[in-house]
Amino acid sequence: MSLTDKQIFARRRTLALIVFALVVALIWGVSGLFAGSGDPVAQPSESVTKDAEPILELVECAPGVVLIEAFIGTEAGEERNSYAASANPALWYSATNTGIADCLFNVGARVTFFTITSGEETYWSSRDCNRTGLIDSTVTLKANQPLKSEPSVWLKVRSSSEGCGEGQPAVPTGGASFFIKAEVNGVISQNSQQFILN
């Protein structure tokens, strides 16, 4: 049984339409794959993720958390406990946050004091110095990371209401023994730092 020209033409036209429909569907599918859905809710944005992270705000160090240690040595910050007659000691301290979290602490010169004693007598106190213009300085104390102050030279003199530096009477030397204490923002050093002036 032979097909007429009309039947052959109809079959070819149907086949061409099917092929055309498949090509259109394929192109539409590929373009949709690369274009994406366009739905802004489909993936969480970076800003939403960042906003979800907790931000810890630094607070003042709690009482008893900061440890102050007094030191005496050279201007270069090397500890020394004995001094020749020609040498002037330098004083400094370290502040350590003994807690588990970083905190804020005032280490400014306005709230920092050194005291030098021998026996029951106070020979020198930085409270007697001219403290005009000294300011606060609040810093972040990292947990268990000591913060060291800059060494400051002591001229081996007494202090009084008249001052604490040049022009004041000299302290005893020739093997005299002294102790130094530091106080920073109300926290007093607990270490016993003894030194000798020859």
PDB file of C-alpha atoms in Angstrom:
ATOM      1  CA  MET A   1       0.000   0.000   0.000  1.00  0.00           C
ATOM      2  CA  SER A   2       1.581   3.223  -1.144  1.00  0.00           C
ATOM      3  CA  LEU A   3       1.260   6.592   0.578  1.00  0.00           C
ATOM      4  CA  THR A   4      -0.142   9.538  -1.296  1.00  0.00           C
ATOM      5  CA  ASP A   5       1.768  12.774  -1.619  1.00  0.00           C
ATOM      6  CA  LYS A   6      -0.605  14.398   0.875  1.00  0.00           C
ATOM      7  CA  GLN A   7       0.072  11.777   3.520  1.00  0.00           C
ATOM      8  CA  ILE A   8       3.814  12.039   3.052  1.00  0.00           C
ATOM      9  CA  PHE A   9       3.659  15.824   3.334  1.00  0.00           C
ATOM     10  CA  ALA A  10       1.500  15.638   6.486  1.00  0.00           C
ATOM     11  CA  ARG A  11       3.911  13.221   8.171  1.00  0.00           C
ATOM     12  CA  ARG A  12       6.910  15.377   7.307  1.00  0.00           C
ATOM     13  CA  ARG A  13       5.172  18.508   8.633  1.00  0.00           C
ATOM     14  CA  THR A  14       4.271  16.750  11.891  1.00  0.00           C
ATOM     15  CA  LEU A  15       7.840  15.505  12.300  1.00  0.00           C
ATOM     16  CA  ALA A  16       9.216  19.024  11.656  1.00  0.00           C
ATOM     17  CA  LEU A  17       6.885  20.530  14.283  1.00  0.00           C
ATOM     18  CA  ILE A  18       7.970  17.951  16.869  1.00  0.00           C
ATOM     19  CA  VAL A  19      11.659  18.647  16.168  1.00  0.00           C
ATOM     20  CA  PHE A  20      11.036  22.417  16.376  1.00  0.00           C
ATOM     21  CA  ALA A  21       9.217  22.026  19.716  1.00  0.00           C
ATOM     22  CA  LEU A  22      12.090  19.949  21.115  1.00  0.00           C
ATOM     23  CA  VAL A  23      14.674  22.553  20.024  1.00  0.00           C
ATOM     24  CA  VAL A  24      12.667  25.388  21.648  1.00  0.00           C
ATOM     25  CA  ALA A  25      12.282  23.410  24.873  1.00  0.00           C
ATOM     26  CA  LEU A  26      16.004  22.644  24.939  1.00  0.00           C
ATOM     27  CA  ILE A  27      16.978  26.309  24.415  1.00  0.00           C
ATOM     28  CA  TRP A  28      14.535  27.481  27.107  1.00  0.00           C
ATOM     29  CA  GLY A  29      15.861  24.915  29.583  1.00  0.00           C
ATOM     30  CA  VAL A  30      19.515  25.844  29.023  1.00  0.00           C
ATOM     31  CA  SER A  31      18.853  29.592  29.339  1.00  0.00           C
ATOM     32  CA  GLY A  32      16.911  28.997  32.546  1.00  0.00           C
ATOM     33  CA  LEU A  33      19.805  26.977  33.932  1.00  0.00           C
ATOM     34  CA  PHE A  34      22.283  29.861  33.477  1.00  0.00           C
ATOM     35  CA  ALA A  35      19.896  32.669  34.382  1.00  0.00           C
ATOM     36  CA  GLY A  36      18.979  31.197  37.768  1.00  0.00           C
ATOM     37  CA  SER A  37      15.610  31.396  39.439  1.00  0.00           C
ATOM     38  CA  GLY A  38      15.822  35.117  40.248  1.00  0.00           C
ATOM     39  CA  ASP A  39      14.306  34.424  43.654  1.00  0.00           C
ATOM     40  CA  PRO A  40      16.151  36.590  46.266  1.00  0.00           C
ATOM     41  CA  VAL A  41      14.988  34.343  49.099  1.00  0.00           C
ATOM     42  CA  ALA A  42      16.444  31.185  47.567  1.00  0.00           C
ATOM     43  CA  GLN A  43      19.916  31.680  49.149  1.00  0.00           C
ATOM     44  CA  PRO A  44      20.737  33.470  52.425  1.00  0.00           C
ATOM     45  CA  SER A  45      22.559  36.739  51.778  1.00  0.00           C
ATOM     46  CA  GLU A  46      26.018  37.407  53.195  1.00  0.00           C
ATOM     47  CA  SER A  47      24.743  40.346  55.239  1.00  0.00           C
ATOM     48  CA  VAL A  48      22.130  38.187  56.947  1.00  0.00           C
ATOM     49  CA  THR A  49      24.821  35.682  57.894  1.00  0.00           C
ATOM     50  CA  LYS A  50      27.080  38.410  59.302  1.00  0.00           C
ATOM     51  CA  ASP A  51      24.262  40.017  61.268  1.00  0.00           C
ATOM     52  CA  ALA A  52      23.555  36.677  62.893  1.00  0.00           C
ATOM     53  CA  GLU A  53      27.057  36.513  64.421  1.00  0.00           C
ATOM     54  CA  PRO A  54      27.135  37.741  68.050  1.00  0.00           C
ATOM     55  CA  ILE A  55      29.289  40.836  68.680  1.00  0.00           C
ATOM     56  CA  LEU A  56      30.969  40.897  72.091  1.00  0.00           C
ATOM     57  CA  GLU A  57      31.348  44.422  73.451  1.00  0.00           C
ATOM     58  CA  LEU A  58      34.409  45.096  75.612  1.00  0.00           C
ATOM     59  CA  VAL A  59      33.685  46.109  79.189  1.00  0.00           C
ATOM     60  CA  GLU A  60      35.742  47.473  82.081  1.00  0.00           C
ATOM     61  CA  CYS A  61      37.938  44.885  83.789  1.00  0.00           C
ATOM     62  CA  ALA A  62      36.168  43.455  86.823  1.00  0.00           C
ATOM     63  CA  PRO A  63      37.651  44.101  90.284  1.00  0.00           C
ATOM     64  CA  GLY A  64      40.372  41.592  91.126  1.00  0.00           C
ATOM     65  CA  VAL A  65      40.993  40.607  87.507  1.00  0.00           C
ATOM     66  CA  VAL A  66      43.993  42.900  86.840  1.00  0.00           C
ATOM     67  CA  LEU A  67      47.359  41.994  88.375  1.00  0.00           C
ATOM     68  CA  ILE A  68      49.917  44.812  88.770  1.00  0.00           C
ATOM     69  CA  GLU A  69      53.615  44.029  89.262  1.00  0.00           C
ATOM     70  CA  ALA A  70      56.270  46.655  90.049  1.00  0.00           C
ATOM     71  CA  PHE A  71      59.749  46.438  88.517  1.00  0.00           C
ATOM     72  CA  ILE A  72      63.045  48.273  88.847  1.00  0.00           C
ATOM     73  CA  GLY A  73      65.999  48.059  86.492  1.00  0.00           C
ATOM     74  CA  THR A  74      67.641  49.895  83.619  1.00  0.00           C
ATOM     75  CA  GLU A  75      66.140  52.401  81.195  1.00  0.00           C
ATOM     76  CA  ALA A  76      66.185  49.611  78.618  1.00  0.00           C
ATOM     77  CA  GLY A  77      63.744  47.628  80.768  1.00  0.00           C
ATOM     78  CA  GLU A  78      66.208  45.051  82.083  1.00  0.00           C
ATOM     79  CA  GLU A  79      65.526  44.040  85.681  1.00  0.00           C
ATOM     80  CA  ARG A  80      68.247  44.773  88.205  1.00  0.00           C
ATOM     81  CA  ASN A  81      68.267  44.760  92.010  1.00  0.00           C
ATOM     82  CA  SER A  82      71.617  46.431  92.745  1.00  0.00           C
ATOM     83  CA  TYR A  83      72.957  49.808  91.571  1.00  0.00           C
ATOM     84  CA  ALA A  84      76.352  51.455  91.577  1.00  0.00           C
ATOM     85  CA  ALA A  85      76.678  54.972  92.963  1.00  0.00           C
ATOM     86  CA  SER A  86      76.766  56.386  89.422  1.00  0.00           C
ATOM     87  CA  ALA A  87      73.630  54.575  88.192  1.00  0.00           C
ATOM     88  CA  ASN A  88      70.039  55.764  88.436  1.00  0.00           C
ATOM     89  CA  PRO A  89      67.342  53.066  88.554  1.00  0.00           C
ATOM     90  CA  ALA A  90      64.321  53.055  86.249  1.00  0.00           C
ATOM     91  CA  LEU A  91      60.815  52.153  87.430  1.00  0.00           C
ATOM     92  CA  TRP A  92      58.021  50.459  85.499  1.00  0.00           C
ATOM     93  CA  TYR A  93      55.098  48.093  85.973  1.00  0.00           C
ATOM     94  CA  SER A  94      53.237  45.380  84.126  1.00  0.00           C
ATOM     95  CA  ALA A  95      49.452  44.983  84.048  1.00  0.00           C
ATOM     96  CA  THR A  96      48.025  41.514  83.385  1.00  0.00           C
ATOM     97  CA  ASN A  97      44.396  40.624  82.780  1.00  0.00           C
ATOM     98  CA  THR A  98      44.063  37.298  84.614  1.00  0.00           C
ATOM     99  CA  GLY A  99      40.528  36.730  83.317  1.00  0.00           C
ATOM    100  CA  ILE A 100      39.445  34.692  80.300  1.00  0.00           C
ATOM    101  CA  ALA A 101      38.131  37.610  78.215  1.00  0.00           C
ATOM    102  CA  ASP A 102      39.687  40.871  77.034  1.00  0.00           C
ATOM    103  CA  CYS A 103      38.644  43.951  79.021  1.00  0.00           C
ATOM    104  CA  LEU A 104      39.243  47.705  79.280  1.00  0.00           C
ATOM    105  CA  PHE A 105      41.580  49.207  81.888  1.00  0.00           C
ATOM    106  CA  ASN A 106      42.839  52.738  82.556  1.00  0.00           C
ATOM    107  CA  VAL A 107      46.658  52.811  82.576  1.00  0.00           C
ATOM    108  CA  GLY A 108      46.972  56.580  82.204  1.00  0.00           C
ATOM    109  CA  ALA A 109      49.659  58.585  84.009  1.00  0.00           C
ATOM    110  CA  ARG A 110      46.933  60.365  85.985  1.00  0.00           C
ATOM    111  CA  VAL A 111      46.091  57.128  87.827  1.00  0.00           C
ATOM    112  CA  THR A 112      49.613  55.646  88.035  1.00  0.00           C
ATOM    113  CA  PHE A 113      51.798  55.988  91.145  1.00  0.00           C
ATOM    114  CA  PHE A 114      55.126  54.606  92.360  1.00  0.00           C
ATOM    115  CA  THR A 115      56.268  54.505  95.987  1.00  0.00           C
ATOM    116  CA  ILE A 116      59.756  53.710  97.315  1.00  0.00           C
ATOM    117  CA  THR A 117      60.135  52.735 100.966  1.00  0.00           C
ATOM    118  CA  SER A 118      62.719  51.424 103.390  1.00  0.00           C
ATOM    119  CA  GLY A 119      61.434  49.919 106.597  1.00  0.00           C
ATOM    120  CA  GLU A 120      58.438  51.976 107.704  1.00  0.00           C
ATOM    121  CA  GLU A 121      59.636  55.139 105.976  1.00  0.00           C
ATOM    122  CA  THR A 122      58.457  56.371 102.590  1.00  0.00           C
ATOM    123  CA  TYR A 123      61.408  57.979 100.812  1.00  0.00           C
ATOM    124  CA  TRP A 124      59.844  58.770  97.471  1.00  0.00           C
ATOM    125  CA  SER A 125      56.336  58.938  96.023  1.00  0.00           C
ATOM    126  CA  SER A 126      55.300  60.031  92.550  1.00  0.00           C
ATOM    127  CA  ARG A 127      52.251  61.598  94.196  1.00  0.00           C
ATOM    128  CA  ASP A 128      54.609  64.428  95.209  1.00  0.00           C
ATOM    129  CA  CYS A 129      55.548  65.118  91.579  1.00  0.00           C
ATOM    130  CA  ASN A 130      53.942  67.852  89.502  1.00  0.00           C
ATOM    131  CA  ARG A 131      50.996  65.954  88.052  1.00  0.00           C
ATOM    132  CA  THR A 132      49.496  68.830  86.087  1.00  0.00           C
ATOM    133  CA  GLY A 133      48.356  67.732  82.650  1.00  0.00           C
ATOM    134  CA  LEU A 134      48.539  64.003  83.310  1.00  0.00           C
ATOM    135  CA  ILE A 135      45.714  62.184  81.563  1.00  0.00           C
ATOM    136  CA  ASP A 136      43.793  58.904  81.503  1.00  0.00           C
ATOM    137  CA  SER A 137      44.541  56.229  78.908  1.00  0.00           C
ATOM    138  CA  THR A 138      42.108  53.330  78.651  1.00  0.00           C
ATOM    139  CA  VAL A 139      43.500  50.315  76.812  1.00  0.00           C
ATOM    140  CA  THR A 140      42.362  46.804  75.980  1.00  0.00           C
ATOM    141  CA  LEU A 141      44.056  44.259  78.216  1.00  0.00           C
ATOM    142  CA  LYS A 142      44.249  40.947  76.364  1.00  0.00           C
ATOM    143  CA  ALA A 143      43.611  37.912  78.533  1.00  0.00           C
ATOM    144  CA  ASN A 144      46.846  36.714  80.179  1.00  0.00           C
ATOM    145  CA  GLN A 145      49.087  38.973  78.074  1.00  0.00           C
ATOM    146  CA  PRO A 146      51.117  41.345  80.315  1.00  0.00           C
ATOM    147  CA  LEU A 147      51.209  44.990  79.238  1.00  0.00           C
ATOM    148  CA  LYS A 148      54.453  46.701  80.257  1.00  0.00           C
ATOM    149  CA  SER A 149      54.790  50.452  80.872  1.00  0.00           C
ATOM    150  CA  GLU A 150      57.724  52.553  79.713  1.00  0.00           C
ATOM    151  CA  PRO A 151      60.604  52.705  82.242  1.00  0.00           C
ATOM    152  CA  SER A 152      60.952  56.050  84.049  1.00  0.00           C
ATOM    153  CA  VAL A 153      64.220  57.098  85.717  1.00  0.00           C
ATOM    154  CA  TRP A 154      64.343  57.796  89.461  1.00  0.00           C
ATOM    155  CA  LEU A 155      67.097  60.219  90.513  1.00  0.00           C
ATOM    156  CA  LYS A 156      67.628  58.556  93.918  1.00  0.00           C
ATOM    157  CA  VAL A 157      66.163  61.538  95.770  1.00  0.00           C
ATOM    158  CA  ARG A 158      63.532  61.973  98.431  1.00  0.00           C
ATOM    159  CA  SER A 159      60.193  63.454  97.498  1.00  0.00           C
ATOM    160  CA  SER A 160      58.185  66.016  99.429  1.00  0.00           C
ATOM    161  CA  SER A 161      55.541  68.647  98.916  1.00  0.00           C
ATOM    162  CA  GLU A 162      58.324  70.604  97.164  1.00  0.00           C
ATOM    163  CA  GLY A 163      58.650  68.007  94.399  1.00  0.00           C
ATOM    164  CA  CYS A 164      60.172  64.666  93.461  1.00  0.00           C
ATOM    165  CA  GLY A 165      63.109  65.359  91.148  1.00  0.00           C
ATOM    166  CA  GLU A 166      66.191  67.508  90.826  1.00  0.00           C
ATOM    167  CA  GLY A 167      66.980  69.687  93.817  1.00  0.00           C
ATOM    168  CA  GLN A 168      65.531  67.254  96.350  1.00  0.00           C
ATOM    169  CA  PRO A 169      67.737  65.642  99.057  1.00  0.00           C
ATOM    170  CA  ALA A 170      69.463  62.376  98.101  1.00  0.00           C
ATOM    171  CA  VAL A 171      68.378  59.119  99.715  1.00  0.00           C
ATOM    172  CA  PRO A 172      70.864  57.003 101.719  1.00  0.00           C
ATOM    173  CA  THR A 173      73.133  54.766  99.633  1.00  0.00           C
ATOM    174  CA  GLY A 174      76.193  52.651 100.502  1.00  0.00           C
ATOM    175  CA  GLY A 175      74.252  49.386 100.569  1.00  0.00           C
ATOM    176  CA  ALA A 176      70.888  50.802 101.645  1.00  0.00           C
ATOM    177  CA  SER A 177      67.935  48.533 100.854  1.00  0.00           C
ATOM    178  CA  PHE A 178      64.605  49.752  99.450  1.00  0.00           C
ATOM    179  CA  PHE A 179      61.298  48.390  98.198  1.00  0.00           C
ATOM    180  CA  ILE A 180      59.161  49.627  95.311  1.00  0.00           C
ATOM    181  CA  LYS A 181      55.394  49.467  94.887  1.00  0.00           C
ATOM    182  CA  ALA A 182      53.206  50.505  91.967  1.00  0.00           C
ATOM    183  CA  GLU A 183      49.558  51.490  91.902  1.00  0.00           C
ATOM    184  CA  VAL A 184      47.589  51.693  88.665  1.00  0.00           C
ATOM    185  CA  ASN A 185      43.948  52.740  88.570  1.00  0.00           C
ATOM    186  CA  GLY A 186      43.514  51.748  92.217  1.00  0.00           C
ATOM    187  CA  VAL A 187      45.184  48.336  91.852  1.00  0.00           C
ATOM    188  CA  ILE A 188      48.325  47.999  94.011  1.00  0.00           C
ATOM    189  CA  SER A 189      51.207  45.691  93.131  1.00  0.00           C
ATOM    190  CA  GLN A 190      51.479  42.617  95.351  1.00  0.00           C
ATOM    191  CA  ASN A 191      55.000  41.500  94.442  1.00  0.00           C
ATOM    192  CA  SER A 192      57.858  42.290  96.831  1.00  0.00           C
ATOM    193  CA  GLN A 193      60.468  44.098  94.729  1.00  0.00           C
ATOM    194  CA  GLN A 194      63.609  44.849  96.740  1.00  0.00           C
ATOM    195  CA  PHE A 195      66.733  46.658  95.492  1.00  0.00           C
ATOM    196  CA  ILE A 196      70.012  47.981  96.891  1.00  0.00           C
ATOM    197  CA  LEU A 197      71.740  51.325  96.285  1.00  0.00           C
ATOM    198  CA  ASN A 198      75.521  51.140  96.645  1.00  0.00           C
TER     199      ASN A 198
END
